[in-house]
Amino acid sequence: MPLVVRVERTAPPSRTDALETAARAVLVLLSDPRTAAEDGVWHKRVRLWEERGIRKVVRRARGAEWRRTEPLEGITVAGRTAEVRVFPPVPLDGWPRDLARLQVSGTELAETEPVAAPEAGAPVLWLNPELEMSAGKAMAQAGHGAQLAWWALDEAARAAWHEAGFPLAVRPARDAAHWAALTTSGLPVVRDAGFTEIAPGSCTVVAEHPALRTAKD
């Protein structure tokens, strides 16, 4: 699944906002009628991708590069500072030229705004505090976490989350003890395949959603 983050030289997005926007973008595509409906034009592509493994690749674009991605089939999601365009899955050797030419490197973003504590009751995608990941890698992992949470929810909880506009936060776990508790809680855990940056099998994200906590309790 290609995701493209807009990174203009004069106004780059905040790192946390980029992660959160990428996670919401994945949820928006999964819930879109073109994906969710059995006769949707993206439905079979997404289902086949899910069966083979939910790999996501994040690239960056600015200026004319970004404008060339807009006519391609996909969905643009805006955060406070970030814009992310998500596309239905496509084999890496079949990417449209205007996506394939974009660079993976250069997505090391800084925080450009204060990062507040998650709102009470909001879904949180907790990052492994012991792993160092580029912003692009972390965006992909946040997207995985959002997707695992989506799969774990029942239809009523999915509908409520969608209706609310997919509120969520992405934050590092508070410390090693907090992370250990999360990974043994029964909540969805992302284990990376190890294609880039980190070792195969590394736990990167735990998805905490109030509906999952309620169901587990």
mmCIF file of C-alpha atoms in Angstrom:
data_model
loop_
_atom_site.group_PDB
_atom_site.id
_atom_site.type_symbol
_atom_site.label_atom_id
_atom_site.label_comp_id
_atom_site.label_asym_id
_atom_site.label_seq_id
_atom_site.Cartn_x
_atom_site.Cartn_y
_atom_site.Cartn_z
ATOM 1 C CA MET A 1 0.000 0.000 0.000
ATOM 2 C CA PRO A 2 1.620 3.289 -1.070
ATOM 3 C CA LEU A 3 1.377 6.306 1.206
ATOM 4 C CA VAL A 4 2.816 9.675 0.229
ATOM 5 C CA VAL A 5 3.444 12.403 2.774
ATOM 6 C CA ARG A 6 3.701 15.990 1.638
ATOM 7 C CA VAL A 7 6.983 17.515 2.838
ATOM 8 C CA GLU A 8 7.427 21.049 1.576
ATOM 9 C CA ARG A 9 10.799 22.620 2.322
ATOM 10 C CA THR A 10 9.286 25.709 3.930
ATOM 11 C CA ALA A 11 6.515 23.947 5.854
ATOM 12 C CA PRO A 12 7.287 20.336 6.749
ATOM 13 C CA PRO A 13 4.704 18.509 8.844
ATOM 14 C CA SER A 14 5.150 17.724 12.503
ATOM 15 C CA ARG A 15 6.362 14.156 13.046
ATOM 16 C CA THR A 16 3.561 13.051 15.380
ATOM 17 C CA ASP A 17 0.892 14.657 13.209
ATOM 18 C CA ALA A 18 2.324 12.854 10.165
ATOM 19 C CA LEU A 19 2.134 9.515 12.006
ATOM 20 C CA GLU A 20 -1.435 10.128 13.116
ATOM 21 C CA THR A 21 -2.512 11.310 9.676
ATOM 22 C CA ALA A 22 -0.995 8.234 8.037
ATOM 23 C CA ALA A 23 -2.872 5.970 10.463
ATOM 24 C CA ARG A 24 -6.150 7.763 9.755
ATOM 25 C CA ALA A 25 -5.496 7.594 6.011
ATOM 26 C CA VAL A 26 -5.270 3.798 6.201
ATOM 27 C CA LEU A 27 -8.564 3.665 8.110
ATOM 28 C CA VAL A 28 -10.242 6.003 5.619
ATOM 29 C CA LEU A 29 -9.237 3.761 2.724
ATOM 30 C CA LEU A 30 -10.306 0.569 4.510
ATOM 31 C CA SER A 31 -13.733 2.025 5.317
ATOM 32 C CA ASP A 32 -14.267 3.649 1.916
ATOM 33 C CA PRO A 33 -17.122 2.030 -0.057
ATOM 34 C CA ARG A 34 -14.677 1.355 -2.900
ATOM 35 C CA THR A 35 -12.885 -0.996 -0.488
ATOM 36 C CA ALA A 36 -15.565 -2.114 1.945
ATOM 37 C CA ALA A 37 -18.319 -2.971 -0.526
ATOM 38 C CA GLU A 38 -17.939 -6.339 -2.231
ATOM 39 C CA ASP A 39 -18.562 -4.684 -5.595
ATOM 40 C CA GLY A 40 -16.186 -1.803 -4.819
ATOM 41 C CA VAL A 41 -13.460 -1.160 -7.380
ATOM 42 C CA TRP A 42 -10.713 -1.603 -4.740
ATOM 43 C CA HIS A 43 -12.286 -4.478 -2.836
ATOM 44 C CA LYS A 44 -10.516 -7.417 -4.496
ATOM 45 C CA ARG A 45 -7.156 -5.624 -4.589
ATOM 46 C CA VAL A 46 -7.298 -4.880 -0.883
ATOM 47 C CA ARG A 47 -8.433 -8.393 0.061
ATOM 48 C CA LEU A 48 -5.636 -10.008 -1.963
ATOM 49 C CA TRP A 49 -3.104 -7.668 -0.348
ATOM 50 C CA GLU A 50 -4.422 -8.515 3.111
ATOM 51 C CA GLU A 51 -4.026 -12.219 2.389
ATOM 52 C CA ARG A 52 -0.417 -11.768 1.234
ATOM 53 C CA GLY A 53 0.691 -9.363 3.975
ATOM 54 C CA ILE A 54 -0.156 -5.745 4.735
ATOM 55 C CA ARG A 55 3.105 -4.141 3.701
ATOM 56 C CA LYS A 56 3.015 -0.351 3.445
ATOM 57 C CA VAL A 57 5.602 1.902 1.815
ATOM 58 C CA VAL A 58 5.821 5.612 2.651
ATOM 59 C CA ARG A 59 7.382 8.106 0.251
ATOM 60 C CA ARG A 60 7.645 11.875 0.289
ATOM 61 C CA ALA A 61 6.668 14.521 -2.240
ATOM 62 C CA ARG A 62 6.729 18.280 -2.558
ATOM 63 C CA GLY A 63 5.661 20.877 -5.079
ATOM 64 C CA ALA A 64 5.090 19.442 -8.549
ATOM 65 C CA GLU A 65 5.775 15.919 -7.272
ATOM 66 C CA TRP A 66 2.824 16.186 -4.903
ATOM 67 C CA ARG A 67 0.584 17.695 -7.575
ATOM 68 C CA ARG A 68 1.328 14.775 -9.896
ATOM 69 C CA THR A 69 0.038 12.316 -7.297
ATOM 70 C CA GLU A 70 -3.344 14.012 -6.986
ATOM 71 C CA PRO A 71 -4.912 12.713 -10.239
ATOM 72 C CA LEU A 72 -3.966 9.123 -9.337
ATOM 73 C CA GLU A 73 -6.664 7.012 -7.691
ATOM 74 C CA GLY A 74 -6.341 7.466 -3.952
ATOM 75 C CA ILE A 75 -7.492 9.531 -0.996
ATOM 76 C CA THR A 76 -5.862 12.577 0.599
ATOM 77 C CA VAL A 77 -6.219 12.971 4.366
ATOM 78 C CA ALA A 78 -5.201 16.173 6.129
ATOM 79 C CA GLY A 79 -4.078 16.577 9.724
ATOM 80 C CA ARG A 80 -3.147 19.752 11.549
ATOM 81 C CA THR A 81 0.169 20.133 9.713
ATOM 82 C CA ALA A 82 0.369 16.980 7.591
ATOM 83 C CA GLU A 83 -1.154 15.823 4.338
ATOM 84 C CA VAL A 84 -0.959 12.140 3.433
ATOM 85 C CA ARG A 85 -2.275 10.559 0.260
ATOM 86 C CA VAL A 86 -3.036 6.831 0.458
ATOM 87 C CA PHE A 87 -3.476 4.587 -2.555
ATOM 88 C CA PRO A 88 -5.046 1.153 -2.993
ATOM 89 C CA PRO A 89 -2.430 -1.630 -2.883
ATOM 90 C CA VAL A 90 -0.344 -2.285 -5.971
ATOM 91 C CA PRO A 91 2.705 -4.553 -6.532
ATOM 92 C CA LEU A 92 5.982 -2.687 -6.116
ATOM 93 C CA ASP A 93 6.916 -3.398 -9.729
ATOM 94 C CA GLY A 94 3.552 -2.034 -10.881
ATOM 95 C CA TRP A 95 3.597 1.384 -9.218
ATOM 96 C CA PRO A 96 2.573 4.300 -11.466
ATOM 97 C CA ARG A 97 5.627 6.232 -12.586
ATOM 98 C CA ASP A 98 4.676 9.335 -10.622
ATOM 99 C CA LEU A 99 4.714 7.253 -7.422
ATOM 100 C CA ALA A 100 7.710 5.065 -8.235
ATOM 101 C CA ARG A 101 9.937 8.079 -8.836
ATOM 102 C CA LEU A 102 9.303 9.487 -5.346
ATOM 103 C CA GLN A 103 11.956 9.028 -2.680
ATOM 104 C CA VAL A 104 11.664 6.972 0.496
ATOM 105 C CA SER A 105 14.515 8.816 2.191
ATOM 106 C CA GLY A 106 14.028 12.305 3.541
ATOM 107 C CA THR A 107 11.080 11.558 5.796
ATOM 108 C CA GLU A 108 12.966 12.285 9.019
ATOM 109 C CA LEU A 109 10.577 14.806 10.484
ATOM 110 C CA ALA A 110 10.834 16.845 13.668
ATOM 111 C CA GLU A 111 8.113 17.933 16.065
ATOM 112 C CA THR A 112 6.967 21.396 14.993
ATOM 113 C CA GLU A 113 4.202 21.721 17.588
ATOM 114 C CA PRO A 114 3.723 20.620 21.193
ATOM 115 C CA VAL A 115 2.694 16.982 21.643
ATOM 116 C CA ALA A 116 -0.036 16.750 24.238
ATOM 117 C CA ALA A 117 -1.056 13.687 26.222
ATOM 118 C CA PRO A 118 -3.715 11.562 24.473
ATOM 119 C CA GLU A 119 -7.280 12.611 25.172
ATOM 120 C CA ALA A 120 -9.052 10.447 27.715
ATOM 121 C CA GLY A 121 -10.827 7.573 26.014
ATOM 122 C CA ALA A 122 -9.158 8.116 22.641
ATOM 123 C CA PRO A 123 -7.657 5.185 20.729
ATOM 124 C CA VAL A 124 -3.865 5.201 21.076
ATOM 125 C CA LEU A 125 -1.244 3.553 18.910
ATOM 126 C CA TRP A 126 1.655 3.019 21.298
ATOM 127 C CA LEU A 127 5.146 2.940 19.779
ATOM 128 C CA ASN A 128 7.965 0.772 21.091
ATOM 129 C CA PRO A 129 10.118 3.263 23.049
ATOM 130 C CA GLU A 130 13.248 1.184 22.540
ATOM 131 C CA LEU A 131 13.229 1.235 18.729
ATOM 132 C CA GLU A 132 14.572 4.051 16.573
ATOM 133 C CA MET A 133 12.622 4.465 13.348
ATOM 134 C CA SER A 134 12.576 7.126 10.664
ATOM 135 C CA ALA A 135 9.327 9.048 10.398
ATOM 136 C CA GLY A 136 8.469 7.164 7.205
ATOM 137 C CA LYS A 137 8.984 3.800 8.871
ATOM 138 C CA ALA A 138 6.996 4.871 11.922
ATOM 139 C CA MET A 139 4.163 6.118 9.679
ATOM 140 C CA ALA A 140 3.933 2.679 8.087
ATOM 141 C CA GLN A 141 3.931 1.008 11.502
ATOM 142 C CA ALA A 142 1.214 3.343 12.769
ATOM 143 C CA GLY A 143 -0.803 2.419 9.696
ATOM 144 C CA HIS A 144 -0.361 -1.268 10.524
ATOM 145 C CA GLY A 145 -1.493 -0.651 14.092
ATOM 146 C CA ALA A 146 -4.599 1.195 12.951
ATOM 147 C CA GLN A 147 -5.424 -1.643 10.573
ATOM 148 C CA LEU A 148 -5.034 -4.324 13.255
ATOM 149 C CA ALA A 149 -7.331 -2.327 15.535
ATOM 150 C CA TRP A 150 -9.884 -2.016 12.717
ATOM 151 C CA TRP A 151 -9.833 -5.768 12.139
ATOM 152 C CA ALA A 152 -10.289 -6.465 15.864
ATOM 153 C CA LEU A 153 -13.362 -4.235 16.280
ATOM 154 C CA ASP A 154 -16.916 -5.392 15.757
ATOM 155 C CA GLU A 155 -19.162 -3.676 13.209
ATOM 156 C CA ALA A 156 -20.773 -1.348 15.740
ATOM 157 C CA ALA A 157 -17.404 -0.133 17.056
ATOM 158 C CA ARG A 158 -16.109 0.330 13.511
ATOM 159 C CA ALA A 159 -19.148 2.392 12.581
ATOM 160 C CA ALA A 160 -18.800 4.575 15.675
ATOM 161 C CA TRP A 161 -15.098 5.183 15.040
ATOM 162 C CA HIS A 162 -15.796 6.036 11.400
ATOM 163 C CA GLU A 163 -18.639 8.374 12.332
ATOM 164 C CA ALA A 164 -16.350 10.203 14.781
ATOM 165 C CA GLY A 165 -13.742 10.782 12.065
ATOM 166 C CA PHE A 166 -11.237 8.205 13.330
ATOM 167 C CA PRO A 167 -9.831 10.087 16.325
ATOM 168 C CA LEU A 168 -6.554 8.568 17.496
ATOM 169 C CA ALA A 169 -3.193 9.394 18.991
ATOM 170 C CA VAL A 170 0.259 7.990 18.280
ATOM 171 C CA ARG A 171 2.623 8.127 21.237
ATOM 172 C CA PRO A 172 5.693 6.281 22.505
ATOM 173 C CA ALA A 173 4.996 3.977 25.423
ATOM 174 C CA ARG A 174 5.931 5.723 28.660
ATOM 175 C CA ASP A 175 8.755 3.354 29.575
ATOM 176 C CA ALA A 176 9.893 -0.253 29.300
ATOM 177 C CA ALA A 177 7.456 -1.424 31.962
ATOM 178 C CA HIS A 178 4.505 0.221 30.222
ATOM 179 C CA TRP A 179 5.568 -1.322 26.908
ATOM 180 C CA ALA A 180 5.912 -4.779 28.463
ATOM 181 C CA ALA A 181 2.422 -4.485 29.932
ATOM 182 C CA LEU A 182 1.003 -3.428 26.574
ATOM 183 C CA THR A 183 2.594 -6.277 24.629
ATOM 184 C CA THR A 184 1.202 -8.861 27.061
ATOM 185 C CA SER A 185 -2.263 -7.276 27.368
ATOM 186 C CA GLY A 186 -3.918 -9.157 24.535
ATOM 187 C CA LEU A 187 -4.296 -5.970 22.476
ATOM 188 C CA PRO A 188 -3.257 -6.061 18.785
ATOM 189 C CA VAL A 189 0.542 -5.991 18.364
ATOM 190 C CA VAL A 190 2.401 -5.126 15.162
ATOM 191 C CA ARG A 191 5.385 -7.394 14.497
ATOM 192 C CA ASP A 192 7.532 -6.071 11.691
ATOM 193 C CA ALA A 193 8.590 -8.268 8.787
ATOM 194 C CA GLY A 194 12.069 -6.746 8.846
ATOM 195 C CA PHE A 195 12.268 -5.460 5.273
ATOM 196 C CA THR A 196 13.810 -2.151 6.396
ATOM 197 C CA GLU A 197 15.469 -0.499 9.408
ATOM 198 C CA ILE A 198 14.632 -2.972 12.176
ATOM 199 C CA ALA A 199 15.039 -6.676 12.867
ATOM 200 C CA PRO A 200 12.372 -9.156 11.708
ATOM 201 C CA GLY A 201 9.800 -9.912 14.383
ATOM 202 C CA SER A 202 10.337 -6.646 16.269
ATOM 203 C CA CYS A 203 7.220 -5.466 18.087
ATOM 204 C CA THR A 204 6.667 -1.892 16.930
ATOM 205 C CA VAL A 205 3.129 -0.808 17.852
ATOM 206 C CA VAL A 206 0.364 -1.853 20.227
ATOM 207 C CA ALA A 207 -3.131 -0.660 19.278
ATOM 208 C CA GLU A 208 -5.269 0.354 22.255
ATOM 209 C CA HIS A 209 -8.913 1.139 21.513
ATOM 210 C CA PRO A 210 -11.564 1.594 24.220
ATOM 211 C CA ALA A 211 -13.840 -0.958 22.565
ATOM 212 C CA LEU A 212 -11.060 -3.539 22.635
ATOM 213 C CA ARG A 213 -10.348 -2.863 26.288
ATOM 214 C CA THR A 214 -14.043 -3.198 27.092
ATOM 215 C CA ALA A 215 -14.335 -6.453 25.164
ATOM 216 C CA LYS A 216 -11.217 -7.854 26.821
ATOM 217 C CA ASP A 217 -12.347 -6.867 30.320
#
